[in-house]
Amino acid sequence: MTTRSLSLFGGRRRRLMLTGAAAAILSPAAFAQTSAAPMHERLRLICTGPAGSVPDILARRFGEELTGTFARQVVIDNRPGASGQIAVQALRSAPADGTTWLLAQGALASLYPTLYEKLGYDPARDLRSVSVAAEMTLGVAVGPAVPADVTGVRALVDWMRSHPASANAASPGAGTLPHILEAMVFDQPGLSWRHVPYPGGPPAMVALLGGQVAVLVLPEGLLLAQLAGGRLRMLATSGSERSPFSPSVPTLTEQGYARSAMREWFAFFLPGGASEASANEASEAVRTVVARGDLARSLQDAAMVAAHSTPAQLAARIEDERRAWAPLLVSAGIRGDS
């Protein structure tokens, strides 16, 4: 499978300690940049995951940097569930004045029209592209439900085949890229497995560590702290080359699953009715905070790579991935609502 992505660069890592309710305000007193006058009083930043999830981490880090530069106050609005569709509905009902953004997985615009028979929104009509935000590698992890002698993906498949009652894999939602990766690895003759969707990565992690599910695929950064503590084992990463954040872990390609090489990416969107000028202004704000360096360094600590694009570049990427993935998803019979 051909995938399109930016390179993943190395860097030190540490555990991110993040807390917050469904909506949290990032204080300008803590994060304001005195060298630039704020352009808006308030920015509402909707994200598709719960507190501690990848979209939440990204929203909060970008929100910190945008406070005092793009707006005096940034409000993080967590709208998890339904693989991002709840967050999209919140964006659709927001004013299209450029002061409400959505931080979401790219699949929401590129893959979901193929994955879902009844999507509930039209990406071309309801989402205006702003910029790519970040990219990352996925990790295939197993918890205490899987014996310690299962040390690779092929061994995992053999174990799942011989233990059908325990053959399940969790993801942060049906139709998400982790779910798609699981389907591409585990949908094979003689293996009957069950997909267990959760409303985001954190509750899926709780289930894995508690032994309620055997396998979990998440962005690598969400697995590293538990990996270091010995509470889970990461059997593979999804990049075409080994990740610099966990170089001892072999890729899926190395283990014979070359068609499963992929990277997760997230992007910013405005309501579909927003103007081109608003999209360009928001994209320029993203470019400015990414260029500073602090944001990029902090995301590397979570095994993520900060990114930027123009609205036109993001729209082109979405269309390219839609065309590349649609026939593969259809031929494999992968559905988000099945």
C-alpha positions as a printed NumPy array, in Angstrom:
array([[  0.   ,   0.   ,   0.   ],
       [  1.255,   3.439,  -0.895],
       [  0.875,   6.027,   1.837],
       [  1.652,   9.73 ,   1.845],
       [  3.274,  11.268,   4.898],
       [  5.963,  13.527,   6.244],
       [  9.137,  12.081,   7.717],
       [  9.205,  11.283,  11.42 ],
       [ 12.182,  12.845,  13.144],
       [ 13.83 ,  11.8  ,  16.372],
       [ 13.964,  13.582,  19.695],
       [ 13.889,  13.013,  23.438],
       [ 10.65 ,  11.902,  25.019],
       [  8.937,  12.269,  28.37 ],
       [  5.546,  11.415,  29.704],
       [  2.982,  14.163,  29.124],
       [  0.914,  14.885,  32.212],
       [ -2.36 ,  16.297,  30.95 ],
       [ -5.579,  16.9  ,  32.829],
       [ -8.832,  18.598,  31.957],
       [-12.598,  18.365,  31.804],
       [-14.656,  18.301,  28.643],
       [-13.865,  21.955,  28.055],
       [-10.792,  23.717,  29.451],
       [ -9.66 ,  27.329,  29.123],
       [ -6.024,  28.029,  28.429],
       [ -5.252,  31.178,  30.388],
       [ -3.614,  34.085,  28.569],
       [ -1.821,  34.914,  31.786],
       [ -0.002,  31.606,  31.498],
       [  0.555,  31.47 ,  27.766],
       [  0.222,  34.949,  26.245],
       [  2.939,  36.059,  23.862],
       [  3.55 ,  39.714,  24.689],
       [  5.358,  40.349,  21.412],
       [  2.2  ,  39.914,  19.318],
       [ -1.199,  41.538,  19.807],
       [ -4.078,  39.044,  19.819],
       [ -6.282,  39.16 ,  16.717],
       [ -9.446,  37.67 ,  18.246],
       [-10.992,  37.73 ,  21.691],
       [-11.682,  34.002,  21.787],
       [-10.843,  30.857,  19.819],
       [-12.915,  27.73 ,  20.381],
       [-10.856,  24.672,  19.481],
       [-13.012,  21.548,  19.133],
       [-11.189,  18.224,  19.202],
       [-12.359,  14.704,  18.433],
       [-10.962,  12.939,  21.518],
       [-11.312,  12.914,  25.306],
       [ -8.763,  14.314,  27.749],
       [ -5.398,  12.615,  27.331],
       [ -6.065,  11.452,  23.767],
       [ -3.907,  12.436,  20.795],
       [ -6.319,  15.097,  19.497],
       [ -6.599,  16.496,  23.026],
       [ -2.807,  16.636,  23.429],
       [ -2.48 ,  18.395,  20.076],
       [ -5.337,  20.804,  20.764],
       [ -3.876,  21.841,  24.116],
       [ -0.351,  22.316,  22.827],
       [ -1.496,  24.323,  19.823],
       [ -3.919,  26.193,  22.078],
       [ -1.079,  27.232,  24.367],
       [  0.869,  28.63 ,  21.434],
       [ -2.144,  30.326,  19.81 ],
       [ -3.104,  32.114,  23.04 ],
       [ -1.944,  35.698,  22.818],
       [ -1.074,  35.428,  19.112],
       [ -4.284,  34.416,  17.346],
       [ -6.686,  35.02 ,  20.264],
       [ -6.679,  36.373,  23.814],
       [ -8.333,  33.208,  25.074],
       [ -8.393,  29.655,  23.681],
       [-11.081,  27.223,  24.844],
       [-10.523,  23.497,  24.292],
       [-13.842,  21.761,  23.607],
       [-13.545,  17.951,  23.829],
       [-16.236,  16.211,  21.765],
       [-15.272,  12.52 ,  21.68 ],
       [-17.317,   9.696,  20.247],
       [-18.705,   8.338,  16.974],
       [-15.218,   8.414,  15.414],
       [-15.168,  12.21 ,  15.304],
       [-18.655,  12.72 ,  13.957],
       [-19.895,  14.321,  17.198],
       [-17.124,  16.906,  16.93 ],
       [-18.   ,  17.591,  13.286],
       [-21.611,  18.223,  14.223],
       [-20.433,  20.735,  16.847],
       [-18.361,  22.481,  14.184],
       [-21.292,  22.565,  11.761],
       [-23.412,  24.443,  14.299],
       [-20.669,  26.979,  15.094],
       [-20.412,  30.464,  13.545],
       [-18.361,  30.425,  10.351],
       [-16.4  ,  33.521,  11.379],
       [-12.994,  31.874,  11.748],
       [-13.059,  31.697,  15.557],
       [-14.104,  28.043,  15.835],
       [-11.662,  25.38 ,  14.631],
       [-11.785,  21.609,  14.569],
       [ -8.7  ,  19.473,  15.319],
       [ -9.421,  16.032,  13.838],
       [ -7.883,  12.94 ,  12.294],
       [ -7.346,  13.342,   8.56 ],
       [ -9.376,  10.172,   7.948],
       [-12.469,  12.103,   8.962],
       [-12.29 ,  13.95 ,   5.644],
       [-10.451,  11.465,   3.417],
       [-11.581,   7.956,   4.424],
       [-14.897,   8.234,   6.247],
       [-16.978,   8.89 ,   3.099],
       [-15.932,   5.404,   1.97 ],
       [-16.074,   3.738,   5.387],
       [-19.563,   4.912,   6.395],
       [-22.755,   4.369,   4.423],
       [-24.49 ,   7.112,   6.426],
       [-21.863,   9.624,   7.451],
       [-24.037,  12.497,   8.66 ],
       [-21.924,  15.19 ,   7.026],
       [-20.303,  15.998,   3.701],
       [-16.577,  16.792,   4.092],
       [-16.572,  18.862,   0.895],
       [-19.498,  20.972,   2.088],
       [-19.137,  21.024,   5.875],
       [-15.35 ,  21.232,   6.377],
       [-13.012,  23.934,   5.104],
       [ -9.378,  22.845,   5.103],
       [ -6.893,  24.919,   7.138],
       [ -3.64 ,  23.044,   7.766],
       [ -2.088,  19.734,   8.7  ],
       [ -1.227,  19.774,  12.425],
       [  0.889,  16.701,  13.192],
       [  1.819,  13.181,  12.099],
       [  2.749,  10.014,  13.968],
       [  3.376,   6.278,  13.713],
       [  0.93 ,   3.717,  15.078],
       [  1.959,   0.939,  17.461],
       [  0.514,  -2.569,  17.824],
       [  0.44 ,  -3.375,  21.547],
       [ -0.626,  -6.34 ,  23.649],
       [ -1.413,  -6.431,  27.357],
       [ -1.601,  -9.022,  30.127],
       [ -4.243, -11.071,  28.285],
       [ -1.564, -12.218,  25.821],
       [  1.188, -14.602,  27.015],
       [  4.721, -13.236,  27.299],
       [  6.055, -15.71 ,  24.747],
       [  4.051, -13.949,  22.007],
       [  6.749, -11.576,  20.792],
       [  5.77 , -10.764,  17.193],
       [  2.717, -10.112,  15.063],
       [  2.771, -13.503,  13.339],
       [  2.946, -15.211,  16.725],
       [  0.081, -12.987,  17.876],
       [ -2.042, -14.049,  14.912],
       [ -1.292, -17.713,  15.67 ],
       [ -2.258, -17.204,  19.317],
       [ -5.513, -15.432,  18.343],
       [ -6.339, -18.248,  15.933],
       [ -5.895, -20.86 ,  18.654],
       [ -7.712, -18.782,  21.299],
       [-10.838, -17.507,  19.497],
       [-12.602, -16.464,  22.705],
       [ -9.763, -14.017,  23.422],
       [ -9.16 , -12.891,  19.842],
       [-10.115,  -9.233,  20.061],
       [ -8.508,  -5.884,  19.325],
       [ -9.438,  -2.457,  20.673],
       [ -9.214,   0.877,  18.906],
       [-10.117,   4.523,  19.64 ],
       [-13.229,   4.162,  17.485],
       [-14.757,   2.332,  14.554],
       [-13.358,   3.574,  11.257],
       [-10.298,   5.205,  12.811],
       [ -6.907,   4.471,  11.293],
       [ -6.018,   2.109,  14.188],
       [ -9.189,   0.135,  13.399],
       [ -8.267,   0.026,   9.712],
       [ -4.76 ,  -1.184,  10.56 ],
       [ -6.191,  -3.945,  12.753],
       [ -8.516,  -5.044,   9.961],
       [ -5.663,  -5.151,   7.462],
       [ -3.541,  -7.308,   9.778],
       [ -6.174,  -9.596,  11.311],
       [ -8.672, -10.068,   8.474],
       [ -7.186, -13.27 ,   7.113],
       [ -8.305, -16.869,   6.51 ],
       [ -8.81 , -18.966,   9.59 ],
       [ -8.776, -16.048,  12.031],
       [-12.023, -14.944,  13.612],
       [-11.485, -11.821,  15.699],
       [-13.652,  -9.122,  17.26 ],
       [-13.134,  -5.376,  17.007],
       [-13.807,  -3.492,  20.263],
       [-14.21 ,   0.267,  19.675],
       [-13.799,   2.832,  22.464],
       [-14.522,   6.583,  22.505],
       [-10.838,   7.508,  22.341],
       [ -7.436,   6.105,  23.245],
       [ -7.451,   6.509,  27.067],
       [-10.438,   4.219,  27.786],
       [ -9.077,   1.689,  25.288],
       [ -5.769,   1.739,  27.166],
       [ -7.55 ,   1.064,  30.469],
       [ -9.211,  -1.974,  28.9  ],
       [ -5.905,  -3.292,  27.542],
       [ -4.054,  -2.9  ,  30.827],
       [ -6.929,  -4.493,  32.699],
       [ -6.903,  -7.544,  30.45 ],
       [-10.377,  -6.897,  29.025],
       [ -8.924,  -6.8  ,  25.497],
       [ -5.895,  -8.56 ,  24.053],
       [ -4.609,  -6.089,  21.461],
       [ -4.67 ,  -2.323,  21.029],
       [ -3.475,  -0.12 ,  18.189],
       [ -2.828,   3.526,  19.056],
       [ -0.445,   6.297,  18.064],
       [  2.967,   5.316,  19.365],
       [  3.269,   8.21 ,  21.786],
       [  0.296,   7.007,  23.835],
       [  1.958,   3.612,  24.318],
       [  5.468,   4.639,  25.33 ],
       [  4.885,   5.404,  29.011],
       [  3.176,   2.063,  29.635],
       [  5.816,   0.315,  27.514],
       [  8.586,   1.791,  29.654],
       [  6.775,   0.66 ,  32.785],
       [  6.443,  -2.899,  31.497],
       [  2.639,  -2.834,  31.546],
       [  2.306,  -3.569,  27.832],
       [  4.429,  -4.884,  24.977],
       [  4.642,  -3.189,  21.608],
       [  5.009,  -5.831,  18.903],
       [  5.219,  -3.566,  15.853],
       [  5.099,  -0.025,  14.537],
       [  3.338,   1.015,  11.355],
       [  5.945,   3.145,   9.596],
       [  7.879,   2.074,   6.536],
       [ 11.02 ,   2.305,   8.704],
       [ 11.617,   1.782,  12.421],
       [ 10.537,   4.629,  14.627],
       [ 13.302,   6.657,  16.285],
       [ 11.119,   6.778,  19.403],
       [ 11.131,   2.961,  19.797],
       [ 13.937,   1.706,  17.53 ],
       [ 14.001,  -1.773,  19.078],
       [ 10.454,  -2.478,  17.902],
       [ 10.268,  -4.   ,  14.396],
       [  7.898,  -2.599,  11.8  ],
       [  4.93 ,  -4.448,  10.37 ],
       [  6.776,  -4.409,   7.046],
       [  9.694,  -6.289,   8.609],
       [  7.242,  -8.903,   9.842],
       [  5.668,  -9.508,   6.461],
       [  2.821,  -6.97 ,   6.48 ],
       [  4.13 ,  -4.417,   3.984],
       [  0.615,  -3.436,   2.83 ],
       [ -0.11 ,  -2.218,   6.36 ],
       [  2.533,   0.537,   6.401],
       [  0.804,   3.802,   7.32 ],
       [  0.99 ,   6.913,   9.486],
       [ -1.734,   8.726,  11.387],
       [ -2.125,  12.466,  10.792],
       [ -4.308,  15.218,  12.201],
       [ -5.437,  18.526,  10.733],
       [ -7.336,  21.733,  11.436],
       [-10.655,  22.591,   9.78 ],
       [-13.105,  25.486,   9.834],
       [-16.868,  25.259,   9.281],
       [-17.661,  24.751,   5.619],
       [-19.202,  28.216,   5.349],
       [-16.034,  30.006,   6.491],
       [-14.342,  32.293,   4.009],
       [-11.13 ,  31.615,   2.148],
       [ -9.623,  34.588,   3.972],
       [-10.461,  33.012,   7.359],
       [ -8.868,  29.718,   6.302],
       [ -5.714,  31.479,   5.137],
       [ -5.526,  33.49 ,   8.365],
       [ -5.88 ,  30.334,  10.475],
       [ -3.307,  28.481,   8.373],
       [ -0.829,  31.312,   8.786],
       [ -1.365,  31.207,  12.564],
       [ -0.558,  27.473,  12.549],
       [  2.555,  28.102,  10.442],
       [  3.731,  30.761,  12.879],
       [  3.448,  28.607,  16.016],
       [  4.973,  25.533,  14.334],
       [  7.943,  27.609,  13.171],
       [  8.775,  28.713,  16.717],
       [ 10.217,  25.338,  17.67 ],
       [  8.831,  24.953,  21.207],
       [  5.704,  23.276,  19.892],
       [  7.668,  20.888,  17.682],
       [  9.967,  19.927,  20.552],
       [  7.091,  19.245,  22.948],
       [  5.286,  17.087,  20.394],
       [  8.442,  15.078,  19.782],
       [  8.325,  14.243,  23.484],
       [  5.013,  12.515,  22.678],
       [  6.404,  10.814,  19.518],
       [  4.58 ,  13.235,  17.226],
       [  5.868,  15.529,  14.496],
       [  4.405,  19.026,  14.196],
       [  3.436,  19.977,  10.646],
       [  1.934,  22.781,   8.586],
       [  0.325,  23.14 ,   5.177],
       [ -1.662,  25.681,   3.251],
       [ -5.427,  25.108,   2.916],
       [ -4.914,  24.138,  -0.718],
       [ -2.2  ,  21.619,   0.157],
       [ -4.398,  20.019,   2.827],
       [ -7.365,  19.815,   0.437],
       [ -5.141,  18.17 ,  -2.197],
       [ -3.795,  15.664,   0.316],
       [ -7.307,  14.706,   1.396],
       [ -8.32 ,  14.099,  -2.208],
       [ -5.149,  12.122,  -2.964],
       [ -5.674,   9.857,   0.043],
       [ -9.366,   9.428,  -0.721],
       [ -8.531,   8.198,  -4.221],
       [ -5.726,   5.925,  -2.997],
       [ -7.609,   4.385,  -0.082],
       [-11.178,   4.052,  -1.366],
       [-10.608,   1.052,  -3.666],
       [ -8.473,  -0.687,  -1.027],
       [-11.093,  -0.271,   1.681],
       [-13.865,  -1.466,  -0.625],
       [-11.926,  -4.5  ,  -1.873],
       [-11.007,  -5.463,   1.713],
       [-14.591,  -5.025,   2.882],
       [-13.547,  -2.714,   5.721],
       [-16.447,  -0.686,   7.109],
       [-16.669,   1.796,   9.979],
       [-20.324,   1.071,  10.715],
       [-20.227,  -2.721,  10.634]])
